[in-house]
Each structure stands twice: as C-alpha cells, then as structure tokens.
PDB file of C-alpha atoms in Angstrom:
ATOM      1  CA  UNK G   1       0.000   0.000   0.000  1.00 67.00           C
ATOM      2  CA  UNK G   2       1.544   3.159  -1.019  1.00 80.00           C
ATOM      3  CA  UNK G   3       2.009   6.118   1.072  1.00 89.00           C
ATOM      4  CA  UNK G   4      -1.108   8.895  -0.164  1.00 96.00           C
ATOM      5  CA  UNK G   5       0.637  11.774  -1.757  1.00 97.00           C
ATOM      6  CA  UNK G   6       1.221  15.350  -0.341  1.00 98.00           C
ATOM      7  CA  UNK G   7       2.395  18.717  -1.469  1.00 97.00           C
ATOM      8  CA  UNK G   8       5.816  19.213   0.314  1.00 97.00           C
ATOM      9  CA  UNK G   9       5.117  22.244   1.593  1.00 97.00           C
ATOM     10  CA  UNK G  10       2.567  25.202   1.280  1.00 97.00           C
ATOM     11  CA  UNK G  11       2.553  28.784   2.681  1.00 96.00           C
ATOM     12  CA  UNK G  12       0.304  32.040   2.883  1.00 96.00           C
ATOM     13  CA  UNK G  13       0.097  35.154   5.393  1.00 96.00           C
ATOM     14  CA  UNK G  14      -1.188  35.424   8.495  1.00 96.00           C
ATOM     15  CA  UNK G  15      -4.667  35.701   7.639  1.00 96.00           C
ATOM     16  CA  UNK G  16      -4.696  33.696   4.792  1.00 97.00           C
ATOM     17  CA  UNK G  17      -6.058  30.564   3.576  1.00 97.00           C
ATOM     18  CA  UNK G  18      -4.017  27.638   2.678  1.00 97.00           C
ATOM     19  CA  UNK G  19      -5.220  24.255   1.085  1.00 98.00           C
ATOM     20  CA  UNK G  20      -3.416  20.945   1.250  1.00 98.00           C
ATOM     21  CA  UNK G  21      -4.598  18.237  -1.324  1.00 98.00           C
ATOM     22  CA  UNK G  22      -4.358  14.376  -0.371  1.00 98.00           C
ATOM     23  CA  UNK G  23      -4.262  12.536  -3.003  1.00 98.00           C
ATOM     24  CA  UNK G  24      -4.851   8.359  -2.982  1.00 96.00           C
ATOM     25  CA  UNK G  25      -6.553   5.648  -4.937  1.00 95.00           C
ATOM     26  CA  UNK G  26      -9.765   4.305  -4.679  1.00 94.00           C
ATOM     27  CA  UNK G  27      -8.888   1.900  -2.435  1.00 93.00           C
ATOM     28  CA  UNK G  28      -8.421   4.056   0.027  1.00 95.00           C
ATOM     29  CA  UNK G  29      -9.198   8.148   0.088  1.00 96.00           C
ATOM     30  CA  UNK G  30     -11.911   7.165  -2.764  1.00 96.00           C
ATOM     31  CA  UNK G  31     -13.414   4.238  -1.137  1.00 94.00           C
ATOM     32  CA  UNK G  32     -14.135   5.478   2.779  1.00 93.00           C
ATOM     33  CA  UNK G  33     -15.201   8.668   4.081  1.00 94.00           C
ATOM     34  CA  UNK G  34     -12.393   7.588   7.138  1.00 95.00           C
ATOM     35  CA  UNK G  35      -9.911  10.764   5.961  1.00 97.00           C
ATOM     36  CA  UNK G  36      -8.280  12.610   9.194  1.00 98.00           C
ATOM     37  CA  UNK G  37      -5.539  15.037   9.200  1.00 98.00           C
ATOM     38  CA  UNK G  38      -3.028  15.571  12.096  1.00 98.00           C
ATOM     39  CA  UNK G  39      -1.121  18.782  12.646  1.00 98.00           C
ATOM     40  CA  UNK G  40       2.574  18.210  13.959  1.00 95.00           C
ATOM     41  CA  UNK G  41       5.159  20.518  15.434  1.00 96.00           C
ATOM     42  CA  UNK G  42       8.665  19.665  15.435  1.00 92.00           C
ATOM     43  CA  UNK G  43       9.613  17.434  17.722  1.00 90.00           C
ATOM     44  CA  UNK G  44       5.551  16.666  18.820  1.00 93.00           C
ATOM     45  CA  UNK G  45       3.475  13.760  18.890  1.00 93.00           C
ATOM     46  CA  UNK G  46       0.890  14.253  15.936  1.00 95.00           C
ATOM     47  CA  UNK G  47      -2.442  15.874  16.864  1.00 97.00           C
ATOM     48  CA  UNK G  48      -6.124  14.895  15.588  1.00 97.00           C
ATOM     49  CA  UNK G  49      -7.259  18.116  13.683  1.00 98.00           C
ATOM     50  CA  UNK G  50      -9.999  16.535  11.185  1.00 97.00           C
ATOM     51  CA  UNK G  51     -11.784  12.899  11.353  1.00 96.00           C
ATOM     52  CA  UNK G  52     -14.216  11.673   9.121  1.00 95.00           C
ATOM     53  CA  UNK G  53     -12.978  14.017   6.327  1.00 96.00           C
ATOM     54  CA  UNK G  54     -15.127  17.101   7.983  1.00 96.00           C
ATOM     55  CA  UNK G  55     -15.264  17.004  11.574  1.00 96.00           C
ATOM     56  CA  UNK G  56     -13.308  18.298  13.887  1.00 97.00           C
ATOM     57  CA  UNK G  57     -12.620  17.336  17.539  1.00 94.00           C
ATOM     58  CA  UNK G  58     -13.342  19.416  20.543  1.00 94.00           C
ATOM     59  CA  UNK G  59     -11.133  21.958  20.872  1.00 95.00           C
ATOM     60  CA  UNK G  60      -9.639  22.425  17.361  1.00 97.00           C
ATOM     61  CA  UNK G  61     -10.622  25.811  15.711  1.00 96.00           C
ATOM     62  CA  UNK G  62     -13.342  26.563  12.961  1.00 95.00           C
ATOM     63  CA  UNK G  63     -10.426  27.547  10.827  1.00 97.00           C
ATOM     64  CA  UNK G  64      -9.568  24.268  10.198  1.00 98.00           C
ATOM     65  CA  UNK G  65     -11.797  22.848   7.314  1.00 98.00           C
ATOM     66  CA  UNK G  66     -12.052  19.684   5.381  1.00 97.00           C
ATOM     67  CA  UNK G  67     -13.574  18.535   2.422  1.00 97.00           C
ATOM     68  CA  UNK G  68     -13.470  15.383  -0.553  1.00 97.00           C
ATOM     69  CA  UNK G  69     -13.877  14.938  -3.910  1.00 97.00           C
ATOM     70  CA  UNK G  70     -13.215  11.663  -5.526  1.00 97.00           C
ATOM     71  CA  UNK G  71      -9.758  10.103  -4.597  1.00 97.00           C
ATOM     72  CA  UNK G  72      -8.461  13.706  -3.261  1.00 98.00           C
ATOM     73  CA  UNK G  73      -9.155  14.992   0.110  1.00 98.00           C
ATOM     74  CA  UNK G  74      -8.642  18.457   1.282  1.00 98.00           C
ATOM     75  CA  UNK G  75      -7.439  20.693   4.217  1.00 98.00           C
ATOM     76  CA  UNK G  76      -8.171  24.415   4.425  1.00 98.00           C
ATOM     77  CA  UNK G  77      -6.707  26.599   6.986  1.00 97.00           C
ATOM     78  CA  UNK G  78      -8.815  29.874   6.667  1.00 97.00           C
ATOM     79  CA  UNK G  79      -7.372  33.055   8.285  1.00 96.00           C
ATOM     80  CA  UNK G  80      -3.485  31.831   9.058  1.00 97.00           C
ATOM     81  CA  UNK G  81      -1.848  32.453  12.403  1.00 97.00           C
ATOM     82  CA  UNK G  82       1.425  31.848  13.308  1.00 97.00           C
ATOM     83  CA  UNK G  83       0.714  28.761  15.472  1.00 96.00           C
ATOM     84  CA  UNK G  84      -0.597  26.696  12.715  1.00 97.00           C
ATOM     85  CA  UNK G  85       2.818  26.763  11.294  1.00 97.00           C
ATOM     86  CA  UNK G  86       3.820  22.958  11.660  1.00 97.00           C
ATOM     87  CA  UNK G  87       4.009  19.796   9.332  1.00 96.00           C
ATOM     88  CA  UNK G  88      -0.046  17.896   8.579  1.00 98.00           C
ATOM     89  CA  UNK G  89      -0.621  14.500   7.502  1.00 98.00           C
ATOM     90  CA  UNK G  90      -3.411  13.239   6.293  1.00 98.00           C
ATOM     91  CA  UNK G  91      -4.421   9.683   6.419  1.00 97.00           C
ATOM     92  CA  UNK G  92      -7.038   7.168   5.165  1.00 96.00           C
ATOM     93  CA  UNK G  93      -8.461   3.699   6.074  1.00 94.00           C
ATOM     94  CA  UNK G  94      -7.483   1.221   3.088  1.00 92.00           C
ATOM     95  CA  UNK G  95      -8.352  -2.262   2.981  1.00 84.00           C
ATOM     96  CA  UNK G  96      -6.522  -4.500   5.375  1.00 79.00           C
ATOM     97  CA  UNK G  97      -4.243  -1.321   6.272  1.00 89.00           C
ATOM     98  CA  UNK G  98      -4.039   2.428   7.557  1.00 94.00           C
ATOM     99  CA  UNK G  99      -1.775   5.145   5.179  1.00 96.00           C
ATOM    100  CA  UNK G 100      -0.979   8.233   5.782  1.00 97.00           C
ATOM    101  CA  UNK G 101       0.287  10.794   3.685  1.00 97.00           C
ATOM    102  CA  UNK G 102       3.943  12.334   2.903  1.00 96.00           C
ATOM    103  CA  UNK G 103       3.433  15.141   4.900  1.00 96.00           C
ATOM    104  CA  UNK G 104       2.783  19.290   4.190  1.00 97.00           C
ATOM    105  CA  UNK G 105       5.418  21.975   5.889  1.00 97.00           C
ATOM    106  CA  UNK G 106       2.921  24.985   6.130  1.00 98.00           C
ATOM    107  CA  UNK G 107       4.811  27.849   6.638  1.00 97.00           C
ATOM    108  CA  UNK G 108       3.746  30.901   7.867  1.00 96.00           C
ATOM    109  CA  UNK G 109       5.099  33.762   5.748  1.00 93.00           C
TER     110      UNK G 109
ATOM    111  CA  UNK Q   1      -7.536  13.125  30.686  1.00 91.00           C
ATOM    112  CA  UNK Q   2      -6.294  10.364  28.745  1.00 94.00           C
ATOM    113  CA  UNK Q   3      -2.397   9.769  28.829  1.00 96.00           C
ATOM    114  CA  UNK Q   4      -0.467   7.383  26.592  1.00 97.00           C
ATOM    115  CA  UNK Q   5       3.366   6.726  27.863  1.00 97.00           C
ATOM    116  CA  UNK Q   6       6.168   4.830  25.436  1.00 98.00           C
ATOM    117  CA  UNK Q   7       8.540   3.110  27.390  1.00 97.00           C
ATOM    118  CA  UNK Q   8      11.709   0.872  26.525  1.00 96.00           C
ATOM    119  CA  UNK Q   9      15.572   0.624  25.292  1.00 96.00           C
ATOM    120  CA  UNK Q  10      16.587   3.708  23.036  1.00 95.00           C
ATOM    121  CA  UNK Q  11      18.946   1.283  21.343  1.00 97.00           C
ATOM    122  CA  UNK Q  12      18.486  -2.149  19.435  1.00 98.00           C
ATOM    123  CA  UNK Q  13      21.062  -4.168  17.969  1.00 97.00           C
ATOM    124  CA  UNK Q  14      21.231  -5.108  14.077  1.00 97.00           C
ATOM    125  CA  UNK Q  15      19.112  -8.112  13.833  1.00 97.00           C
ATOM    126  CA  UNK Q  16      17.581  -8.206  17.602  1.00 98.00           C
ATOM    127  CA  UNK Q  17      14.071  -7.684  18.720  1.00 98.00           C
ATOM    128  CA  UNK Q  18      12.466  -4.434  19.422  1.00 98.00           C
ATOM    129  CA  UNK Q  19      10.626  -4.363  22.287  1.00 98.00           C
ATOM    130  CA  UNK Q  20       7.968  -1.423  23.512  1.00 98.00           C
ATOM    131  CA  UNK Q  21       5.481  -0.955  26.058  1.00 98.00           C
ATOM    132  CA  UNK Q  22       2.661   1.687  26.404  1.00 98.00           C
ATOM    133  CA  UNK Q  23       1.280   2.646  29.556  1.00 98.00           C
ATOM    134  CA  UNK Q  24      -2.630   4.256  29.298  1.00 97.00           C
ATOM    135  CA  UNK Q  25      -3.347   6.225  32.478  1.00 96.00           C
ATOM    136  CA  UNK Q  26      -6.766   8.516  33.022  1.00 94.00           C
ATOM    137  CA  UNK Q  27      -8.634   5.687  31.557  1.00 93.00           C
ATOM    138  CA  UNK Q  28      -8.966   1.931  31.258  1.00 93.00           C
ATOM    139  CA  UNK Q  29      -7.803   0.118  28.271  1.00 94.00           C
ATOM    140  CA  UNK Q  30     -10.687  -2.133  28.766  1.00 92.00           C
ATOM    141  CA  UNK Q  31     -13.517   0.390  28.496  1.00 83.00           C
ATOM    142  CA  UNK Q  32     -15.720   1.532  25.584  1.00 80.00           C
ATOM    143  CA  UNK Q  33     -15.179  -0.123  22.274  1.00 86.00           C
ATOM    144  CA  UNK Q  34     -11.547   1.287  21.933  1.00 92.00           C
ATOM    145  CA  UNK Q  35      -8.712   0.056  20.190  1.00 94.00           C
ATOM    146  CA  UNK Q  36      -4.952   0.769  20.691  1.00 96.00           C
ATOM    147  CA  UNK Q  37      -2.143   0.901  18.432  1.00 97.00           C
ATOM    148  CA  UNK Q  38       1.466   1.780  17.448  1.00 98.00           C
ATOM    149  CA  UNK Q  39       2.619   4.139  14.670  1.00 98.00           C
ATOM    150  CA  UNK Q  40       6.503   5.202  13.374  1.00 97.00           C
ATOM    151  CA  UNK Q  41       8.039   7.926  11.797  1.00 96.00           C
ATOM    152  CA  UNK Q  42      11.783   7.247  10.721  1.00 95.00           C
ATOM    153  CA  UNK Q  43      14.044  10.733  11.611  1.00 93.00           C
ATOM    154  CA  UNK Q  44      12.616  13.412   9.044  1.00 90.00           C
ATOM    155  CA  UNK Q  45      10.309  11.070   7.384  1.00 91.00           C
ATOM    156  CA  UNK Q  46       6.592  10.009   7.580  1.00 91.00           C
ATOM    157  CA  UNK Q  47       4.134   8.373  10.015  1.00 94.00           C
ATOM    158  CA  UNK Q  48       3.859   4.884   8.994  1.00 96.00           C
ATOM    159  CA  UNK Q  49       1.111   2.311  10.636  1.00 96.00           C
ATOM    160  CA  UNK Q  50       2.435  -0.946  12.262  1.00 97.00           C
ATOM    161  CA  UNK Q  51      -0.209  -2.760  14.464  1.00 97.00           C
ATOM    162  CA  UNK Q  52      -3.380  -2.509  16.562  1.00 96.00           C
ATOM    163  CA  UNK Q  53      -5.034  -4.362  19.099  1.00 95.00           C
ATOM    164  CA  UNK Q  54      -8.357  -4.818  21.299  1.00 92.00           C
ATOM    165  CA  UNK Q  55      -8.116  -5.568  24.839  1.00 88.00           C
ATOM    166  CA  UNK Q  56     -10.450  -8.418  23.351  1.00 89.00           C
ATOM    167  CA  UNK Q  57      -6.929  -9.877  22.045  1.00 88.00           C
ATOM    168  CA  UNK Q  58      -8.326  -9.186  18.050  1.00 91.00           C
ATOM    169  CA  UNK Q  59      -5.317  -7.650  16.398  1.00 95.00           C
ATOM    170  CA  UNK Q  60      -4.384  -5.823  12.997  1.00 94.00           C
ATOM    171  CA  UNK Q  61      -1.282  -5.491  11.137  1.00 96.00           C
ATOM    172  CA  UNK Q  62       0.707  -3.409   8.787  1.00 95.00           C
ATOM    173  CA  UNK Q  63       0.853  -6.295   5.839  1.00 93.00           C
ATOM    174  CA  UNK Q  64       4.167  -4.680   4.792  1.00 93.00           C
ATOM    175  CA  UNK Q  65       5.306  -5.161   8.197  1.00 96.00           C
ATOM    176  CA  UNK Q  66       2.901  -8.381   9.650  1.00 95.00           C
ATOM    177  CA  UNK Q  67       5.794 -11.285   9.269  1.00 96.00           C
ATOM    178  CA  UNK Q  68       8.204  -9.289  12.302  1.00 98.00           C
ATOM    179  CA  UNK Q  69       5.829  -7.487  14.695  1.00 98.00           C
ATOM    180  CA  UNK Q  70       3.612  -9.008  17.303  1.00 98.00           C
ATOM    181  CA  UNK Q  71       0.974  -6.610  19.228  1.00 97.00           C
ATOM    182  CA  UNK Q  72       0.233  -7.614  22.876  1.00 97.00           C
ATOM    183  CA  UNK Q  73      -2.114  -6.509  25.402  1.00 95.00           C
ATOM    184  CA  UNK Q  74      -2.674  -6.577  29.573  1.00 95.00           C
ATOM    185  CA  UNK Q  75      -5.426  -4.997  30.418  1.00 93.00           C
ATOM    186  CA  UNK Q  76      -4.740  -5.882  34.522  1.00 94.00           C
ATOM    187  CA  UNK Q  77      -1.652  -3.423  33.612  1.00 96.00           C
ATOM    188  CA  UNK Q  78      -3.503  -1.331  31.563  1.00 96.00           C
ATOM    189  CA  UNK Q  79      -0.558  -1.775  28.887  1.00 97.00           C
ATOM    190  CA  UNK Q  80      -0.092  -2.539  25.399  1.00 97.00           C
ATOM    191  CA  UNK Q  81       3.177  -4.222  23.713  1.00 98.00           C
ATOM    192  CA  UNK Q  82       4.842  -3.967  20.635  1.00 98.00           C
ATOM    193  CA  UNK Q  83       7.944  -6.607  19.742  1.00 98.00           C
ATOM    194  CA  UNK Q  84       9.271  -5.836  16.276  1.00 98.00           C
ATOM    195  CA  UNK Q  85      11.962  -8.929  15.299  1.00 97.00           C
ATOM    196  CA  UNK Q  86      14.686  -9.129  13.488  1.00 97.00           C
ATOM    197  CA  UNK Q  87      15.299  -5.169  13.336  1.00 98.00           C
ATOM    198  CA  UNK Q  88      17.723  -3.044  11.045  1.00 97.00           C
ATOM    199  CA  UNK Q  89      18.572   0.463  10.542  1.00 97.00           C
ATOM    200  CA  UNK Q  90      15.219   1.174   8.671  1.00 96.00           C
ATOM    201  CA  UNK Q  91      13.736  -0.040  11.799  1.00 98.00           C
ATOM    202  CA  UNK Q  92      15.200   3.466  13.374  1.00 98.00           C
ATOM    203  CA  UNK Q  93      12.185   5.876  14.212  1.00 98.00           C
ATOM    204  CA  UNK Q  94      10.095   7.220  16.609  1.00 97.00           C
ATOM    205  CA  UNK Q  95       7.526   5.481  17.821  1.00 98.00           C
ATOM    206  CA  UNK Q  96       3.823   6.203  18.828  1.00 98.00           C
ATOM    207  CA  UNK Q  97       1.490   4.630  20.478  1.00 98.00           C
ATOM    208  CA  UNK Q  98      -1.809   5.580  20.300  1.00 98.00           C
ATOM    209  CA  UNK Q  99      -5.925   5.224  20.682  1.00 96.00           C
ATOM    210  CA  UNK Q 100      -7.580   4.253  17.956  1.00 94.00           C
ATOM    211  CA  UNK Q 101     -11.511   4.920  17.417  1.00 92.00           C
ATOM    212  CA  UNK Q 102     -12.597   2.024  15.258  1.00 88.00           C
ATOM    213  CA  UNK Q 103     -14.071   1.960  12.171  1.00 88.00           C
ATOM    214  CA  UNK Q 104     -17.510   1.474  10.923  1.00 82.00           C
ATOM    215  CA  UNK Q 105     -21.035   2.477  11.530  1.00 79.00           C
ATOM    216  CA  UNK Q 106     -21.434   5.754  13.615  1.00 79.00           C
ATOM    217  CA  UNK Q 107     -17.544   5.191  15.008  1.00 83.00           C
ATOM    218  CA  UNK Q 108     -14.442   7.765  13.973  1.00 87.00           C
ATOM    219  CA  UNK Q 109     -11.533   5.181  12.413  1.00 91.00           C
ATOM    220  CA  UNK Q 110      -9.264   7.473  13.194  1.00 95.00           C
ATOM    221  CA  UNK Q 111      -6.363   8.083  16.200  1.00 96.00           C
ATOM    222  CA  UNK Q 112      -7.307  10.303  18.818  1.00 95.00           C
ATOM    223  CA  UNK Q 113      -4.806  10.380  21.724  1.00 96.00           C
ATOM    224  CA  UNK Q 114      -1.241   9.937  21.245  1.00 97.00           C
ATOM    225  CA  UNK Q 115       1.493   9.289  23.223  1.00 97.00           C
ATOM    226  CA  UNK Q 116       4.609  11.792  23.140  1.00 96.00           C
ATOM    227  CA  UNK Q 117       6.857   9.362  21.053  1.00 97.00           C
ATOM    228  CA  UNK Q 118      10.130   7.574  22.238  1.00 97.00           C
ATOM    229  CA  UNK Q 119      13.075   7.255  19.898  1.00 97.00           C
ATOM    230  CA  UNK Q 120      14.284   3.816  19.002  1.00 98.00           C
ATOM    231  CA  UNK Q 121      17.596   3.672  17.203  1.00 98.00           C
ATOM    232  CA  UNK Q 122      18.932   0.253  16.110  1.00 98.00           C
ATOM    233  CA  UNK Q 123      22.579   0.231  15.114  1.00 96.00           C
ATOM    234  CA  UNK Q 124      25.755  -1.848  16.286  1.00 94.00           C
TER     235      UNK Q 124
END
C-alpha cells in the first residue's frame, strides 16, 4: 500500500487561507469517508485536527476545514496564524491497512 | 484526561528484537469499544502504521510489516506491547502509540490520543 501523496510544503500570510490536497486511490481516500488530518510541530506527537474528512474534535478551531472529492481529500486553513505553522498529515483507512500521507510543511510567511 | 506513555531501550542491535510498552493512564484500556495501536516515523520522514489491538486480544497489522511485529495486550496493567523482530537500521524511528476509534457504523476510524513518542535507534 503506497504512502497517499502530499504537497511538500505550502505557505500564505497570516490571515490567509491555505489548502493541502491528499491525493490516494480508490482503495483508500476514494473508497471510505475515514480521511483525518493531524497537525505536527517539530519534535511533537501528531495531533487529531480533522476525522471523518469534515469534523473536527473538541477543541480544534473553525479555521480548520475539510472537504473530498473523488480520490483527493482536502485541508483548508482559513485566516493563518502563526501557530498553525507545523508539518499535517493526512491519512485514510485502506483495505486490510491504515496510510498516511507524505506530509505538508505549512509555513507561515 | 487520557495519557499514553512509550517506554523501553533507546537502542536495538542489528538483527535483535524491538521491544515497547505503552502505559494508558486517566482511563482503562478495557472500556468503551476502543482500540490501541502503534505508529513510526523514521528521523525526518513520515508516520507509517504498524499494528493494533483490542483488549479483546483481536489484532491488525501493517501487511508490509505483519511477518516481524507481534501486538500484545494486559489490560490488569492497563498496557499494550509492541515486539518488532529481526530489526535493522530502517527499523530506526520514533515510535507512537496511540488510541484508535474504530471503524464502521457511527464510530471515527481514526487516532485520537497519542502518546509523546520515544526514539528507538537500532545500530551496532
């Protein structure tokens, strides 16, 4: 099972928006609505930002948005702030497995 | 709160077995209808699946990864195991453990507490 593929890196203002594709197969990304995204900070444990390709946990802001179409799933970081400057993964149940992506470096410009 | 906690040697010999344990604390690892499991991410790279398990004893594995690694559970501990066999320097990473929500009908699929991550090196 290959690894779902990721932009290296993305950036915008503070303020900004920023979108990170996800792109798998449709054995995975296409074929469940099971697409999460974790935000990491260097030298963190990963942290649940989006489940379920939409929702978001308790606790994680409004800014953080995510959406599918087809095999490609979507994160959208409306109005950038300096905190949300970190690496995301996104990931996807597959059959008989669990992938994640290569990873986004959002910068904060 | 819920707390995950890695625990175990830093370094691993070429060809020896890897052995991990994760402590859960704030919650039992027999309640609801969770699921627990480990994750790696090699030194600058990405997160990679390896194994879950229900304190049931029903367990899941990486297929890439299935023929070294052996997921263990003790609930009277409230612990979870990971032994990884026959190890070599691609085997270097951190590793997570972490709680997974499991998939189908109205549950998540997805991992929603992690622990902080210990570093496991494997060299000579």
């Amino acid at each position: 099972q290959s690894a779902l593929t990721q932009p290296p890196s993305a950036s915008g203002s503070p303020g900004q928006s920023v979108t990170i594709s996800c792109t798998g197969t449709s054995s995975d990304v296409g074929g469940y609505d099971y697409v999460s995204w974790f935000q990491q900070h260097p030298g963190k444990a990963p942290k649940l930002m989006i489940y379920e390709v939409t929702k978001r946990p308790s606790g994680v802001p409004d800014r953080f948005s995510g959406s599918k179409s087809g095999n490609t799933a979507s994160l959208t970081v409306s109005g950038l702030q300096a905190e949300d400057e970190a690496d995301y993964y996104c990931s996807s149940l597959a059959a008989n497995n669990y992938v994640f992506g290569t990873g986004t470096r959002v910068t904060v410009l | 709160q819920l707390q995950l906690q890695e625990s175990g040697p830093g370094l691993v010999k070429p060809s020896e077995t890897l052995s991990l344990t994760c402590t859960v604390s704030g919650g039992s690892i027999s309640s609801g209808n969770y699921y627990w499991s480990w994750i790696r991410q090699p030194p600058g790279g990405d997160l990679e699946w390896i194994a879950t398990i229900h304190y049931s004893g029903s367990t899941y594995y990486n297929p890439s990864l299935k023929s070294r690694v052996t997921i263990s559970v003790d609930p009277s501990k409230n612990q979870f195991s990971l032994r990884l066999s026959s190890v070599t320097a691609a085997d270097t990473a951190v590793y997570y453990c972490a709680r997974h929500l499991p998939c189908g009908g109205t549950n998540s699929c997805t991992f929603d507490y992690w622990g902080q991550g210990t570093l496991v090196s494997v060299s000579s």
